[in-house]
Coordinates of C-alpha atoms and ligand atoms in Angstrom, one line a residue:
X23 CA -0.1 0.0 0.1
X24 CA 1.7 4.2 -1.0
X25 CA 0.4 6.1 1.5
X26 CA 1.5 9.7 -0.1
X27 CA 2.1 12.8 3.3
X28 CA 2.6 16.1 2.3
X29 CA 4.5 17.5 5.1
X30 CA 6.7 15.1 5.8
X31 CA 10.1 17.0 6.2
X32 CA 8.4 17.8 10.0
X33 CA 6.4 17.8 12.8
X34 CA 3.1 16.1 12.1
X35 CA 4.2 14.4 8.8
X36 CA 7.3 12.9 9.5
X37 CA 5.8 11.2 13.0
X38 CA 3.0 10.1 10.4
X39 CA 5.7 9.2 7.5
X40 CA 7.4 7.0 10.4
X41 CA 4.6 5.5 12.0
X42 CA 2.9 4.2 8.0
X43 CA 6.6 2.8 7.0
X44 CA 7.0 0.8 10.5
X45 CA 3.8 -0.5 9.6
X46 CA 4.9 -1.9 6.0
X47 CA 3.1 0.6 3.7
X48 CA 5.4 2.7 1.0
X49 CA 5.7 6.2 1.6
X50 CA 6.1 9.3 -0.6
X51 CA 7.2 12.1 1.2
X52 CA 6.5 15.5 0.1
X53 CA 8.1 19.1 1.1
X54 CA 11.2 21.6 0.3
X55 CA 13.3 20.5 2.2
X56 CA 15.1 17.7 0.3
X57 CA 18.2 17.4 2.9
X58 CA 15.2 16.3 5.8
X59 CA 13.2 14.5 3.2
X60 CA 16.7 12.9 2.7
X61 CA 17.3 11.8 6.5
X62 CA 13.7 10.9 6.3
X63 CA 14.0 8.5 3.3
X64 CA 17.6 7.2 5.3
X65 CA 15.2 6.1 8.4
X66 CA 12.9 4.6 7.0
X67 CA 13.8 2.8 3.8
X68 CA 10.6 2.2 1.8
X69 CA 10.4 5.6 0.8
X70 CA 10.3 8.0 -2.2
X71 CA 10.4 11.3 -1.7
X72 CA 9.3 14.9 -4.0
X73 CA 10.9 18.5 -2.7
X74 CA 9.0 21.6 -3.9
X75 CA 6.5 23.7 -2.2
X76 CA 2.9 22.0 -3.4
X77 CA 1.4 25.6 -4.4
X78 CA 4.2 24.7 -7.3
X79 CA 1.8 23.2 -9.1
X80 CA 4.3 21.5 -12.6
X81 CA 7.0 20.4 -9.9
X82 CA 4.7 18.5 -8.3
X83 CA 2.9 17.2 -11.6
X84 CA 6.0 16.1 -12.6
X85 CA 7.1 14.6 -8.5
X86 CA 3.6 12.5 -8.9
X87 CA 4.8 11.8 -12.3
X88 CA 8.8 10.5 -12.0
X89 CA 7.5 7.8 -8.3
X90 CA 8.4 4.3 -9.2
X91 CA 5.0 2.2 -10.4
X92 CA 4.4 0.9 -6.9
X93 CA 4.9 4.3 -4.5
X94 CA 2.0 5.8 -7.8
X95 CA -1.2 4.7 -7.1
X96 CA -1.7 6.1 -4.1
X97 CA -3.3 4.1 -2.2
X98 CA -4.0 6.9 1.2
X99 CA -3.4 10.8 0.3
X100 CA -2.7 12.3 3.8
X101 CA -2.9 16.0 3.7
X102 CA -1.1 17.1 6.7
X103 CA 1.4 20.4 4.9
X104 CA -0.1 23.3 6.1
X105 CA 0.2 26.7 8.8
X106 CA 0.2 29.7 9.8
X107 CA 1.7 32.6 9.9
X108 CA 1.1 35.5 12.4
X109 CA -1.1 36.1 15.6
X110 CA -2.4 39.6 15.2
X111 CA -6.0 40.5 15.3
X112 CA -6.9 40.3 11.4
X113 CA -7.1 44.5 11.1
X114 CA -3.5 44.7 12.3
X115 CA -2.6 41.8 9.9
X116 CA -0.2 41.3 6.6
X117 CA -2.6 40.3 3.4
X118 CA 1.0 38.2 2.2
X119 CA 0.8 36.3 5.4
X120 CA -3.3 35.6 4.5
X121 CA -2.2 35.1 0.5
X122 CA 0.3 32.0 1.8
X123 CA -2.4 30.7 4.6
X124 CA -4.7 30.2 2.0
X125 CA -2.4 29.1 -1.1
X126 CA -1.0 26.1 1.5
X127 CA -3.7 25.5 3.4
X128 CA -7.3 25.7 0.8
X129 CA -5.8 25.7 -3.0
X130 CA -2.5 23.1 -2.2
X131 CA -4.9 20.4 -0.2
X132 CA -7.8 20.8 -2.9
X133 CA -4.9 20.8 -5.7
X134 CA -3.8 17.4 -4.8
X135 CA -6.9 15.8 -3.9
X136 CA -8.2 16.8 -6.7
X137 CA -5.0 15.2 -8.9
X138 CA -5.5 11.8 -7.1
X139 CA -9.1 11.0 -6.6
X140 CA -10.5 9.7 -9.8
X141 CA -7.6 7.1 -9.7
X142 CA -9.5 6.2 -6.3
X143 CA -12.3 6.2 -7.1
X144 CA -11.4 4.1 -10.4
X145 CA -10.0 1.8 -8.4
X146 CA -12.9 1.4 -6.0
X147 CA -10.1 2.4 -2.5
X148 CA -9.0 4.8 -1.2
X149 CA -8.8 7.4 1.5
X150 CA -8.1 10.5 2.3
X151 CA -6.6 12.0 5.7
X152 CA -7.1 15.9 6.0
X153 CA -5.0 17.3 8.5
X154 CA -7.5 19.8 10.1
X155 CA -7.3 22.0 13.6
X156 CA -9.3 22.2 16.0
X157 CA -9.3 26.0 15.3
X158 CA -11.2 25.4 12.3
X159 CA -14.1 25.3 14.8
X160 CA -13.7 28.0 17.7
X161 CA -12.4 31.0 17.2
X162 CA -10.2 32.5 19.2
X163 CA -8.7 35.7 18.6
X164 CA -5.7 35.9 16.2
X165 CA -7.4 32.9 14.3
X166 CA -8.5 34.9 11.7
X167 CA -8.5 33.6 8.0
X168 CA -5.6 30.6 9.9
X169 CA -9.1 29.2 11.2
X170 CA -10.8 30.3 8.3
X171 CA -8.7 27.7 6.1
X172 CA -9.2 25.4 8.3
X173 CA -12.8 25.3 8.4
X174 CA -13.0 25.1 5.1
X175 CA -10.7 22.1 5.1
X176 CA -13.6 21.0 7.7
X177 CA -16.4 21.0 5.6
X178 CA -15.0 20.1 2.3
X179 CA -13.5 16.8 4.4
X180 CA -17.1 16.3 4.2
X181 CA -18.5 17.1 0.9
X182 CA -16.1 15.0 -0.1
X183 CA -16.7 12.0 1.6
X184 CA -20.7 12.8 0.3
X185 CA -19.6 12.6 -3.7
X186 CA -17.4 9.7 -3.0
X187 CA -20.1 7.4 -1.0
X188 CA -20.9 4.5 -2.6
X189 CA -17.8 4.5 -4.5
X190 CA -15.2 2.8 -1.8
X191 CA -13.4 5.6 -0.5
X192 CA -13.3 6.9 2.5
X193 CA -12.3 10.8 3.3
X194 CA -11.2 12.2 7.6
X195 CA -10.7 14.8 8.6
X196 CA -8.1 14.7 11.8
X197 CA -8.5 17.3 14.1
X198 CA -6.0 18.5 16.5
X199 CA -5.9 21.3 19.3
X200 CA -2.0 22.2 20.8
X201 CA 0.5 20.0 20.1
X202 CA 4.6 20.3 20.9
X203 CA 7.8 19.2 19.1
X204 CA 6.6 20.3 15.3
X205 CA 7.7 23.9 13.8
X206 CA 4.8 25.3 13.7
X207 CA 4.3 27.6 16.3
X208 CA 8.1 28.5 15.5
X209 CA 6.9 29.4 12.0
X210 CA 3.4 30.8 13.3
X211 CA 6.2 32.7 15.4
X212 CA 8.2 34.0 12.9
X213 CA 11.6 33.0 14.5
X214 CA 10.6 34.0 17.9
X215 CA 11.7 31.1 19.4
X216 CA 10.6 32.8 23.2
X217 CA 7.7 33.2 21.9
X218 CA 7.0 29.7 21.6
X219 CA 8.4 28.6 25.1
X220 CA 5.9 30.2 26.7
X221 CA 3.2 29.6 24.6
X222 CA 4.0 25.4 25.5
X223 CA 5.2 26.4 29.1
X224 CA 3.9 23.2 32.0
X225 CA 1.2 21.9 29.1
X226 CA 2.0 18.2 28.1
X227 CA 0.5 19.7 24.4
X228 CA 0.3 16.7 22.0
X229 CA 3.0 14.9 20.4
X230 CA 3.6 14.7 16.6
X231 CA 3.2 10.4 17.3
X232 CA -0.1 12.0 18.9
X233 CA -1.5 12.3 15.9
X234 CA -0.1 9.8 13.7
X235 CA -1.2 7.3 16.2
X236 CA -4.5 8.6 15.4
X237 CA -4.0 9.0 11.4
X238 CA -2.8 5.1 11.2
X239 CA -6.0 4.6 13.4
X240 CA -8.3 6.1 10.8
X241 CA -6.6 5.0 8.0
X242 CA -6.8 0.7 9.9
X243 CA -10.7 0.4 10.4
X244 CA -12.1 -1.8 8.5
X245 CA -13.3 -1.1 5.3
X246 CA -17.1 -0.6 6.1
X247 CA -16.2 2.0 8.5
X248 CA -15.3 5.2 8.0
X249 CA -14.3 7.7 10.5
X250 CA -15.7 10.9 9.6
X251 CA -13.3 12.7 11.8
X252 CA -11.6 13.2 15.5
X253 CA -11.1 16.6 18.2
X254 CA -8.1 15.3 19.8
X255 CA -6.6 18.1 22.4
X256 CA -4.6 17.8 24.9
X257 CA -6.6 16.9 29.0
X258 CA -5.1 20.0 29.7
X259 CA -6.8 22.6 27.4
X260 CA -9.9 23.8 26.8
X261 CA -11.8 26.2 26.1
X262 CA -12.1 30.1 25.8
X263 CA -15.5 31.9 28.0
X264 CA -17.4 33.8 25.6
X265 CA -15.5 37.5 25.6
X266 CA -17.5 40.4 26.6
X267 CA -16.3 44.2 26.0
X268 CA -17.9 46.1 28.2
X269 CA -18.2 50.3 27.8
X270 CA -17.2 50.8 31.1
Ligands
NAP29 N1 1.1 22.2 15.8 C1 -0.3 22.5 16.5 O1 -0.7 22.6 17.0 C2 -1.7 21.7 15.4 C3 -2.7 22.0 15.7 C4 -3.6 21.8 14.8 C5 -3.2 21.6 13.9 N2 -2.1 21.9 13.0 C6 -2.0 21.6 11.3 O2 -1.0 20.2 10.5 C7 0.0 20.4 9.8 C8 0.9 19.9 10.0 O3 1.6 20.7 11.2 P1 3.2 21.2 11.8 O4 2.6 21.5 13.1 O5 3.5 19.2 12.0 O6 3.4 21.2 11.0 P2 5.8 22.5 11.3 O7 6.2 21.2 11.5 O8 5.8 23.4 10.9 O9 5.5 20.7 9.9 C9 4.8 21.6 8.1 C10 5.0 20.9 7.2 O10 4.3 21.3 5.8 C11 5.3 21.1 5.1 N3 5.1 23.0 4.8 C12 5.1 23.7 4.9 N4 4.8 24.3 3.9 C13 4.8 24.2 3.0 C14 4.8 23.7 1.4 N5 4.5 25.4 0.3 N6 4.9 23.2 0.2 C15 5.5 22.0 0.8 N7 5.6 21.5 1.9 C16 4.8 22.4 2.8 C17 7.0 21.9 6.2 O11 8.3 21.4 5.0 P3 8.9 22.3 4.7 O12 9.5 23.7 4.9 O13 10.1 21.2 4.6 O14 8.1 22.7 3.5 C18 6.5 21.1 7.3 O15 7.2 20.0 6.8 C19 -0.5 21.8 9.6 O16 -1.6 21.7 8.6 C20 -0.7 22.7 11.2 O17 -1.7 23.8 10.1 C21 -1.2 21.8 14.1

């Protein structure tokens, strides 16, 4: 079985790639940083890599075409690559940050799904596993476009499920809460490691291996079972109270 994981150079994607490879799957690892993908390949062996920006459709298509036959027919597509940029309120954000999140989290994810779906339908077999976020459900200040991209992932997953019903193809959305030990917050805070430290301080947050475990679980349910979504949070995380701003 071939499993394609986007964003496999770090964080969740790397842990997911390892989990599947260690359980005998062929893994196609996609991300921009070639050296990180090479080191993953050295570690897990049964792996082919595509080093490119997933927003570059030509490079991506060349990468898909370059795969060996037994890697090319992807059975499980894990749309994991994604990012948040900034935590400012909407009125103070850079539009370029919004644009980039939409490009990666929505457009690239849709393009890759659109590429692999017809073959899955033809094979009457396949599983699309998207990595959403609790940010797609629960709003918070500074979540603005990031949360909206994950709300897209949530609804897109459900709408895909509606379209593929009866085809044997499955669709799932994994929605994690606060997770440490990935580069996510360093990217979001644009390299400010002090802010990252403060965010995770004494939080006992989720780890990439917890996400990999959830993804592996949904993929390994019997074929007649489709887990639509899994929302997971660290035990320490909860919901903020609804704010009321008073005039006096
Ligand atoms: N960490 C959290 O708290 C959290 C919570 C909920 C959901 N999520 C979601 O989980 C997913 C993975 O996050 P993570 O925590 O593992 O973050 P991460 O450590 O920053 O990993 C992101 C991965 O995506 C790749 N990537 C980013 N932009 C790309 C692009 N344009 N083209 C190709 N690859 C790209 C990165 O690789 P390169 O830099 O090498 O390209 C990296 O491998 C994301 O979708 C994120 O939104 C994270």
